[in-house]
PDB file of C-alpha atoms in Angstrom:
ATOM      1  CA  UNK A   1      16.084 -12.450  24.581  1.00  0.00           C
ATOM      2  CA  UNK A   2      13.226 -11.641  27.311  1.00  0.00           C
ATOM      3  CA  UNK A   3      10.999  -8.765  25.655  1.00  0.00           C
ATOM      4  CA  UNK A   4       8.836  -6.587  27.648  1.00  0.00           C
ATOM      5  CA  UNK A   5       6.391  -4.413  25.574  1.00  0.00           C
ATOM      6  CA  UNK A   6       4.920  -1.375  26.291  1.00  0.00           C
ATOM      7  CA  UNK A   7       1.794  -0.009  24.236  1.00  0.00           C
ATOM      8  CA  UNK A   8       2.975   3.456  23.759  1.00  0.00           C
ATOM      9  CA  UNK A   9       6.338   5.435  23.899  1.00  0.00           C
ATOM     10  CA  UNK A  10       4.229   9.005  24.195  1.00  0.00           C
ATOM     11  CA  UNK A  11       0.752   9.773  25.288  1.00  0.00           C
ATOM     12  CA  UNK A  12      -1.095  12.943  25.523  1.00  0.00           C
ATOM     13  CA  UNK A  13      -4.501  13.053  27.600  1.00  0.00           C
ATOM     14  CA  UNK A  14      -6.104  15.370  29.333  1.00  0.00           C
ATOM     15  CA  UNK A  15      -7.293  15.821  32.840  1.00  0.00           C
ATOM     16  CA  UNK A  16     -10.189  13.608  34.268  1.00  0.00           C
ATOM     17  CA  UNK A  17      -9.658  10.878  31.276  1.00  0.00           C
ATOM     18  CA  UNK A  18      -9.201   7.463  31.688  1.00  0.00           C
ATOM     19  CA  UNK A  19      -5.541   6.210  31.006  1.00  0.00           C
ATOM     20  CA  UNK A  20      -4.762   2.952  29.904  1.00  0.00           C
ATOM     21  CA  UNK A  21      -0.676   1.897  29.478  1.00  0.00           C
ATOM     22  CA  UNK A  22      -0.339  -1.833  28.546  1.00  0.00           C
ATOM     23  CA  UNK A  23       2.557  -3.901  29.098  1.00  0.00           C
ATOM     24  CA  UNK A  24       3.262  -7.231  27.534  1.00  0.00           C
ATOM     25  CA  UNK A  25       6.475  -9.826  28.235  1.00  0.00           C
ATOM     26  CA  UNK A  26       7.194 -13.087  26.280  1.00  0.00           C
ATOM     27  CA  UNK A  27       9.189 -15.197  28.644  1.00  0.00           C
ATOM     28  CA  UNK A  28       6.524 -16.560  30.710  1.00  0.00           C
ATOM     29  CA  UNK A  29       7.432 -14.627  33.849  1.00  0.00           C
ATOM     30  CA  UNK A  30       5.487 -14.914  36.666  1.00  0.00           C
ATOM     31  CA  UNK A  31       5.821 -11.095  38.369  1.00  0.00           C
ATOM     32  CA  UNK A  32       5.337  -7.952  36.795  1.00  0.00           C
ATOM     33  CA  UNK A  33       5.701  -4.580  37.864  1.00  0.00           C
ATOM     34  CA  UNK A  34       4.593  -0.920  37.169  1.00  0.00           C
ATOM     35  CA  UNK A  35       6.830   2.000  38.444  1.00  0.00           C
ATOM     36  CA  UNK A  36       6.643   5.936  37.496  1.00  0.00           C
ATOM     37  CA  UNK A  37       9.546   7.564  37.049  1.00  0.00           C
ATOM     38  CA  UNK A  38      10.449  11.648  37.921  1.00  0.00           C
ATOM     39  CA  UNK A  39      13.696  13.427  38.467  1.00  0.00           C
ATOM     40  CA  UNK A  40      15.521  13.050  41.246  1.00  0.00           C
ATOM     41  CA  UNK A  41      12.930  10.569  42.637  1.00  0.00           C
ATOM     42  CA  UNK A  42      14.237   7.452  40.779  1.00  0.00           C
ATOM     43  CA  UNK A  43      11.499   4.542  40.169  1.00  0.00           C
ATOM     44  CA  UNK A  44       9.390   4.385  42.637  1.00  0.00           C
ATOM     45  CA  UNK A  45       6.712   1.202  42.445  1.00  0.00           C
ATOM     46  CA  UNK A  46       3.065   1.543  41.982  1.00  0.00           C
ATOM     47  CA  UNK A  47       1.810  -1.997  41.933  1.00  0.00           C
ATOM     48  CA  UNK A  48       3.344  -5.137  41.249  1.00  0.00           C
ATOM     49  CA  UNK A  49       1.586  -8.650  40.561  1.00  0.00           C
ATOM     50  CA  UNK A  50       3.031 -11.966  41.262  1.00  0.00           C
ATOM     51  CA  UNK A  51       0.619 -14.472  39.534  1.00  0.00           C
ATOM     52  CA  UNK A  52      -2.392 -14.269  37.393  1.00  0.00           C
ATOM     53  CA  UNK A  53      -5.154 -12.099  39.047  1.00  0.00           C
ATOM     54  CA  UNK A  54      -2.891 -11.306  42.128  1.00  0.00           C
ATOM     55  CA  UNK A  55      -1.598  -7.771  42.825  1.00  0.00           C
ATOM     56  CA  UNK A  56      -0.285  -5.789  45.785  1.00  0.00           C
ATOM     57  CA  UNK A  57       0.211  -1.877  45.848  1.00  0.00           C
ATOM     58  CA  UNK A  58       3.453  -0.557  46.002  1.00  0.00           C
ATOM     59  CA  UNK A  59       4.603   2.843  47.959  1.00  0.00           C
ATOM     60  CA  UNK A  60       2.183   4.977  45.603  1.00  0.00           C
ATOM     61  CA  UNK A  61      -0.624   3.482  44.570  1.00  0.00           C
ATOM     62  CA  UNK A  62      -3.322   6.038  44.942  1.00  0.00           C
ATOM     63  CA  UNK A  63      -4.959   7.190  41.598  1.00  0.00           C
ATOM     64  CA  UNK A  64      -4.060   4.130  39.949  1.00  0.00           C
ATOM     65  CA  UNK A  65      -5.336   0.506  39.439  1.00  0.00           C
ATOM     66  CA  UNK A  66      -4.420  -2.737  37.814  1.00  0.00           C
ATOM     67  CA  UNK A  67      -5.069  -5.731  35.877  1.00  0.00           C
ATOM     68  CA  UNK A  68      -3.966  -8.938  35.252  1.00  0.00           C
ATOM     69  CA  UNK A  69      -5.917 -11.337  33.432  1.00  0.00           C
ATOM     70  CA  UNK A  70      -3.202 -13.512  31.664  1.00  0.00           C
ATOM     71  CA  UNK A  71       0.179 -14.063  32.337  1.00  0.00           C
ATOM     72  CA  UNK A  72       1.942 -12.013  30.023  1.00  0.00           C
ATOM     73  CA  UNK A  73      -0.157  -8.909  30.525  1.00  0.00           C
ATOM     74  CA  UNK A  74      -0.418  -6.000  32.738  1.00  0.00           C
ATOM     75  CA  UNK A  75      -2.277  -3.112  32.605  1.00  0.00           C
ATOM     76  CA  UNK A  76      -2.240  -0.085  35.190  1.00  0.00           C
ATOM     77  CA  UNK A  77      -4.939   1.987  34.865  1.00  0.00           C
ATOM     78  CA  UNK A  78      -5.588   5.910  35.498  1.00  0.00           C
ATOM     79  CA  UNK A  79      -9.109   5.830  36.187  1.00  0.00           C
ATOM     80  CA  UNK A  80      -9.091  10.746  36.157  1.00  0.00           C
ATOM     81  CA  UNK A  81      -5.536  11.400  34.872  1.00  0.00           C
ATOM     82  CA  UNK A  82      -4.228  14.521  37.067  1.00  0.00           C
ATOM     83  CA  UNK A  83      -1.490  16.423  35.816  1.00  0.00           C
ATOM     84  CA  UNK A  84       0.664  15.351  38.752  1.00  0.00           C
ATOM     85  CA  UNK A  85       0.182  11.865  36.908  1.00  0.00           C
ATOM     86  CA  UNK A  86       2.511  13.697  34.054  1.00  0.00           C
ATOM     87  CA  UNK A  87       5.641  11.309  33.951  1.00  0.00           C
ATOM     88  CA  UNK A  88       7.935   8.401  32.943  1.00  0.00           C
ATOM     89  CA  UNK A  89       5.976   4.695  33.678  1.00  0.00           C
ATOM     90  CA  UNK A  90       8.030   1.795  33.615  1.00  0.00           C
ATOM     91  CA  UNK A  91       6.946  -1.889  33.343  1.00  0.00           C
ATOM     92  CA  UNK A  92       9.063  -4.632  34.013  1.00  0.00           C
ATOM     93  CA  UNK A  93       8.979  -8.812  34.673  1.00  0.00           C
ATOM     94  CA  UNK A  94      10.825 -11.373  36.590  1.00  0.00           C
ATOM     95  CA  UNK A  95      10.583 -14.496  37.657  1.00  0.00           C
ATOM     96  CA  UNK A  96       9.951 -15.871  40.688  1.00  0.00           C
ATOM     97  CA  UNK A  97       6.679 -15.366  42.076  1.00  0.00           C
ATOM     98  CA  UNK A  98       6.358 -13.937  45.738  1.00  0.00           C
ATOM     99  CA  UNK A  99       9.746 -14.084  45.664  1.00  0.00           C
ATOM    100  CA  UNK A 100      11.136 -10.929  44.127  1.00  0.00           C
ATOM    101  CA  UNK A 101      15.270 -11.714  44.408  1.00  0.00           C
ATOM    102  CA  UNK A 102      14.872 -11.639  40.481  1.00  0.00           C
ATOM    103  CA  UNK A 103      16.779  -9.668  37.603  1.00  0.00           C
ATOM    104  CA  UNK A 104      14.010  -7.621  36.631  1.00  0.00           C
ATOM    105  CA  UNK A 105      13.533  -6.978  32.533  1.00  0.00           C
ATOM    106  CA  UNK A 106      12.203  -3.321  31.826  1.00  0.00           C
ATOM    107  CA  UNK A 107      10.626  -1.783  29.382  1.00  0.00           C
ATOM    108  CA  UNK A 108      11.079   1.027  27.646  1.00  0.00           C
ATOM    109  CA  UNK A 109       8.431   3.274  28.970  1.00  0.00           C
ATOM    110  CA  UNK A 110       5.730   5.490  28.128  1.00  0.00           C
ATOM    111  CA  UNK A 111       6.290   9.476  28.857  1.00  0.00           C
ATOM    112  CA  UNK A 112       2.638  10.569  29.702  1.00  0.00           C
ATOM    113  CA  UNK A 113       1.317  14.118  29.820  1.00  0.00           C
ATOM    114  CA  UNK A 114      -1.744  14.646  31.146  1.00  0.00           C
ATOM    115  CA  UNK A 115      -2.711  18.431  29.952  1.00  0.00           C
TER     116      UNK A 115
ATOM    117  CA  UNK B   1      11.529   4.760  52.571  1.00  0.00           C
ATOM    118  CA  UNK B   2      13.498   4.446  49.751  1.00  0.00           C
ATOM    119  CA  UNK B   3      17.534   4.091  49.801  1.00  0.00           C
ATOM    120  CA  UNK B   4      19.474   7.047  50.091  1.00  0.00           C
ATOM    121  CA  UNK B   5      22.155   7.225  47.260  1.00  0.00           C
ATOM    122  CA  UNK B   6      25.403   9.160  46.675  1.00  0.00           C
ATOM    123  CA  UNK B   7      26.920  10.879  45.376  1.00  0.00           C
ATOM    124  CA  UNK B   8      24.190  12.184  43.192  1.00  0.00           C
ATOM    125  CA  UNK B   9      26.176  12.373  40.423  1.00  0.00           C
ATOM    126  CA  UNK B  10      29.846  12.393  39.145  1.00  0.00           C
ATOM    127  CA  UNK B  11      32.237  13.226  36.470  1.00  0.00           C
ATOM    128  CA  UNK B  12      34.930  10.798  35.250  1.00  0.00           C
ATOM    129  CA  UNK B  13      37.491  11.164  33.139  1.00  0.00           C
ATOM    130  CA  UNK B  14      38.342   7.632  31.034  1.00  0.00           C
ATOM    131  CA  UNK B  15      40.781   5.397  32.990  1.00  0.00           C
ATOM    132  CA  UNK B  16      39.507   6.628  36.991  1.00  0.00           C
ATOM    133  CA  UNK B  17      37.458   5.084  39.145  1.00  0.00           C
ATOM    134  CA  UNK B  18      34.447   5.487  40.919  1.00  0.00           C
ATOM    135  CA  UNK B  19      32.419   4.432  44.133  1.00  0.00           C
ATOM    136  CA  UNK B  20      28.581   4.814  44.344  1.00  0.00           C
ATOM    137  CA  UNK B  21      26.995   4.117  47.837  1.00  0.00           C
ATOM    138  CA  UNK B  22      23.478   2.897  48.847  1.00  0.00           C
ATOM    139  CA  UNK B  23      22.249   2.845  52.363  1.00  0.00           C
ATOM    140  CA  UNK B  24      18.988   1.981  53.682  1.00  0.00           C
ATOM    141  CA  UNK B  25      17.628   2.878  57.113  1.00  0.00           C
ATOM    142  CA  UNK B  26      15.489  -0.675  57.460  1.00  0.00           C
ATOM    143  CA  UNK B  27      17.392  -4.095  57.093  1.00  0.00           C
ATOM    144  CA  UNK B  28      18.515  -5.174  53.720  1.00  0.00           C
ATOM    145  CA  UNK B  29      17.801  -8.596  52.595  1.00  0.00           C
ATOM    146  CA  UNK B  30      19.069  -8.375  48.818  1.00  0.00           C
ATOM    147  CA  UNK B  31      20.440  -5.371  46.920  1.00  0.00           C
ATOM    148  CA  UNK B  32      19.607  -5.268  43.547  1.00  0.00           C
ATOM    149  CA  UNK B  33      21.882  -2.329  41.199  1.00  0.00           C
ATOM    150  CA  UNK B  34      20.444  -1.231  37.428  1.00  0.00           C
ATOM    151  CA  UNK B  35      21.756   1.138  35.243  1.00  0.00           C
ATOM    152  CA  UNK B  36      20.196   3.306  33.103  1.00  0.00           C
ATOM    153  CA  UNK B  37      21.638   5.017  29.655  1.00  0.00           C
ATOM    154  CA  UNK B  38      19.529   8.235  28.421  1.00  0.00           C
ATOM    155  CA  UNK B  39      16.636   7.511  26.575  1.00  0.00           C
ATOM    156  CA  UNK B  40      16.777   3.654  27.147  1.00  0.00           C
ATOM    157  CA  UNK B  41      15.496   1.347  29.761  1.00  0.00           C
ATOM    158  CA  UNK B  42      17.327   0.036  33.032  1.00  0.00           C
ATOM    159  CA  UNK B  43      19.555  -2.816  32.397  1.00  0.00           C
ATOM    160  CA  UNK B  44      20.174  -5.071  35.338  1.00  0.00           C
ATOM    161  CA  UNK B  45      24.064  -5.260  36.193  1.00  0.00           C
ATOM    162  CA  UNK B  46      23.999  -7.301  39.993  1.00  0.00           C
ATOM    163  CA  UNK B  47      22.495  -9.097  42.482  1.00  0.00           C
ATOM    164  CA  UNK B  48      23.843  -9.597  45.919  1.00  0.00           C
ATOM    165  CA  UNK B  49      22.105 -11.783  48.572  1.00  0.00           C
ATOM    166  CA  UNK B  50      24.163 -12.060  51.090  1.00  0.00           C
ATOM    167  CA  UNK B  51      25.697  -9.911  53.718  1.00  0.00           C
ATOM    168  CA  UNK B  52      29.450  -9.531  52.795  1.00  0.00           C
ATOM    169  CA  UNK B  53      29.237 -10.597  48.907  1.00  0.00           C
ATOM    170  CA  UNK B  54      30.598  -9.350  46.575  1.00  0.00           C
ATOM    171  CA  UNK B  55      30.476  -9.167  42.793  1.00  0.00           C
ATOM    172  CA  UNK B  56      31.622  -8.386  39.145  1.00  0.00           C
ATOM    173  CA  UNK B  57      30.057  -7.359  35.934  1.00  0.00           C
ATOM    174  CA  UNK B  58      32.931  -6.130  33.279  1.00  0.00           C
ATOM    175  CA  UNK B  59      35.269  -3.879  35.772  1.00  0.00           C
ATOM    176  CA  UNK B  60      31.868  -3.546  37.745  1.00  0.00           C
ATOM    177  CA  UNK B  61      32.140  -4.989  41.091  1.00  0.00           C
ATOM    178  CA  UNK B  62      30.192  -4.459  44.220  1.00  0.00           C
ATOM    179  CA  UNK B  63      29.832  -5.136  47.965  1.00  0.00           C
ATOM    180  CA  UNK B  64      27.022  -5.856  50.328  1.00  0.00           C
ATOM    181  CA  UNK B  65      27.156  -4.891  54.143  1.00  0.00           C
ATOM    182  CA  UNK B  66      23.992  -6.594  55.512  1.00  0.00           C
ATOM    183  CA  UNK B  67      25.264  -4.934  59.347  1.00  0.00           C
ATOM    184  CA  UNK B  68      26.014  -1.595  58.281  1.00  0.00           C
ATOM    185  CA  UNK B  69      22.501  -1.764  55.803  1.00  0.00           C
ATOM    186  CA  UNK B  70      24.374  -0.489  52.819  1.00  0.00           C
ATOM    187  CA  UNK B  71      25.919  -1.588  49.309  1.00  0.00           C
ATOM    188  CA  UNK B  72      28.920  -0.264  47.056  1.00  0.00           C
ATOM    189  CA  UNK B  73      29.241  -0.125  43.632  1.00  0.00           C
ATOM    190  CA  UNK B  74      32.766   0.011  41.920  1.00  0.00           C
ATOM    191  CA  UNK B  75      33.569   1.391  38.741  1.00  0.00           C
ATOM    192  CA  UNK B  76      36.835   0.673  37.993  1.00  0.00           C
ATOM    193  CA  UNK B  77      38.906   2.440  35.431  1.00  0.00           C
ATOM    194  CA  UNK B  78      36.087   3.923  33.819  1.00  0.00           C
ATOM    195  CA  UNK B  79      35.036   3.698  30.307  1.00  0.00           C
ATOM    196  CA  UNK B  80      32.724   5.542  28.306  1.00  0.00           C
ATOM    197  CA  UNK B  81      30.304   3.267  27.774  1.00  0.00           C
ATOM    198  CA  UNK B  82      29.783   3.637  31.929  1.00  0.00           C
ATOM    199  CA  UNK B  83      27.993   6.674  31.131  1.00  0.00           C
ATOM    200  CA  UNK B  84      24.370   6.845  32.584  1.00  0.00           C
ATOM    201  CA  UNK B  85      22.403   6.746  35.669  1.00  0.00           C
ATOM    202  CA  UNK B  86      23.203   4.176  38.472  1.00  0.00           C
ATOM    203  CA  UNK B  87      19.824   3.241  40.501  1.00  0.00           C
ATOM    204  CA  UNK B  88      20.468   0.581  43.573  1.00  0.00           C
ATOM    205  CA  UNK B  89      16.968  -1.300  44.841  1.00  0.00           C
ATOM    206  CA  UNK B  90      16.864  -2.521  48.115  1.00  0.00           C
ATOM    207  CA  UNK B  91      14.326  -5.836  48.599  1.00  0.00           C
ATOM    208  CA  UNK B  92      12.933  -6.726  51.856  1.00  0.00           C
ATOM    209  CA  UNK B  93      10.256  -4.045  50.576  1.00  0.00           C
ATOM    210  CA  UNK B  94      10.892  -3.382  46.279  1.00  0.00           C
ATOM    211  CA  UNK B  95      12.319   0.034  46.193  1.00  0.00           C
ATOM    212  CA  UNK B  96      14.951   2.059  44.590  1.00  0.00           C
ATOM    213  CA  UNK B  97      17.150   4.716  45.586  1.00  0.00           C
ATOM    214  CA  UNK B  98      16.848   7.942  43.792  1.00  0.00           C
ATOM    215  CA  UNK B  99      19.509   7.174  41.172  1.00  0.00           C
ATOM    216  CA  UNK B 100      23.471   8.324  40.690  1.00  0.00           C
ATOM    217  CA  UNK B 101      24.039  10.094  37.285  1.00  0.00           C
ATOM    218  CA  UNK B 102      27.817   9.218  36.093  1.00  0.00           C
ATOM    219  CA  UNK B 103      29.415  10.959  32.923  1.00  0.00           C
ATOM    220  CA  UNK B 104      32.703   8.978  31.853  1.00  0.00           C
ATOM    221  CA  UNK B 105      34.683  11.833  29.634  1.00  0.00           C
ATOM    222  CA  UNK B 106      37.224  11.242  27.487  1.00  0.00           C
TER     223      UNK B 106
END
């Protein structure tokens, strides 16, 4: 069974610290994905990465960053939390690289509040 | 901008069916459709590629108008494991639509 791992079900931080949410998979997928998640806004993507090193923003990627340094792993970054960063983040891997007509694999998510 | 779903949610009892509708205003090239049980992760149910496919997962089935820009989902003769939220993602662009809650009652 694919796995996708994320660090932490619940975080608490507070505003103007730096977030870290990591997200591991173990079936050698080549594109990963970070998405927030809010009521009646569905997922919506932040950045996704298609190789090692590679990344491209999604529809909001302001106030967040990423990294990819091995395969398996990818981390999106809050470099000030904001309390408008309070929500749901989902990570999630398929294969395929550039090409993104792939069953993606989810994980199940980390509720953040930023106080 | 993301697909437009609807309804945004419905109420079922066991045994009836359902339709869920995506539409996007920019071309479609794949629609993908997830759902979503409280408290747990999206699970992938479909795939369709083409303009005019259609297909099944369990009494799941749904249908891809590439012209028109929009997809169908199909719940047919509900059970209550169908219970949770129904999110359809367009590709061309990675997005999803804002998600259809369903509650399957007994």
């Amino acid at each position: 069974d694919v796995k996708v791992t994320q660090s932490s079900r619940y975080l608490v931080k507070r505003t103007g610290e730096k977030v870290f949410l990591e997200c591991v998979q173990d079936m050698d997928h080549e594109n990963m994905f970070w998405y927030r998640q809010d009521p009646g806004l569905g997922l919506r993507l932040i950045y996704f990465s298609y190789d090692v090193k590679m990344k491209e923003k999604g529809d909001i990627p302001e106030g967040y960053s990423v990294s990819r340094e091995k395969k398996e792993r990818f981390s999106l970054i809050l470099e000030s939390a904001s309390t408008n960063q309070t929500s749901m983040y989902l990570c999630a891997s398929s294969f395929g690289g550039q090409t993104t007509y792939n069953e993606q694999f989810f994980g199940p998510g980390t509720r953040l509040t930023v106080l | 901008q993301q697909p437009v779903q609807s309804p945004q949610a419905v109420i079922l009892r066991e045994g009836e069916d359902a339709v869920i509708n995506c539409s996007s205003s920019k071309a479609l090239y794949s629609v993908h459709w997830y759902r979503q049980k409280h408290g747990e992760a999206p699970v992938f149910l479909m795939i369709l590629l083409k303009g005019g496919e259609q297909k099944g997962h369990e009494k799941i089935s749904a249908s891809f108008n590439e012209k028109k820009q929009q997809s169908s989902l199909y719940l047919t003769a509900s059970q209550l494991s169908y219970s949770g939220t129904y999110f359809c993602g367009s590709w061309g662009k990675l997005q999803f639509g804002a998600g259809t809650q369903v509650v399957v009652t007994p």
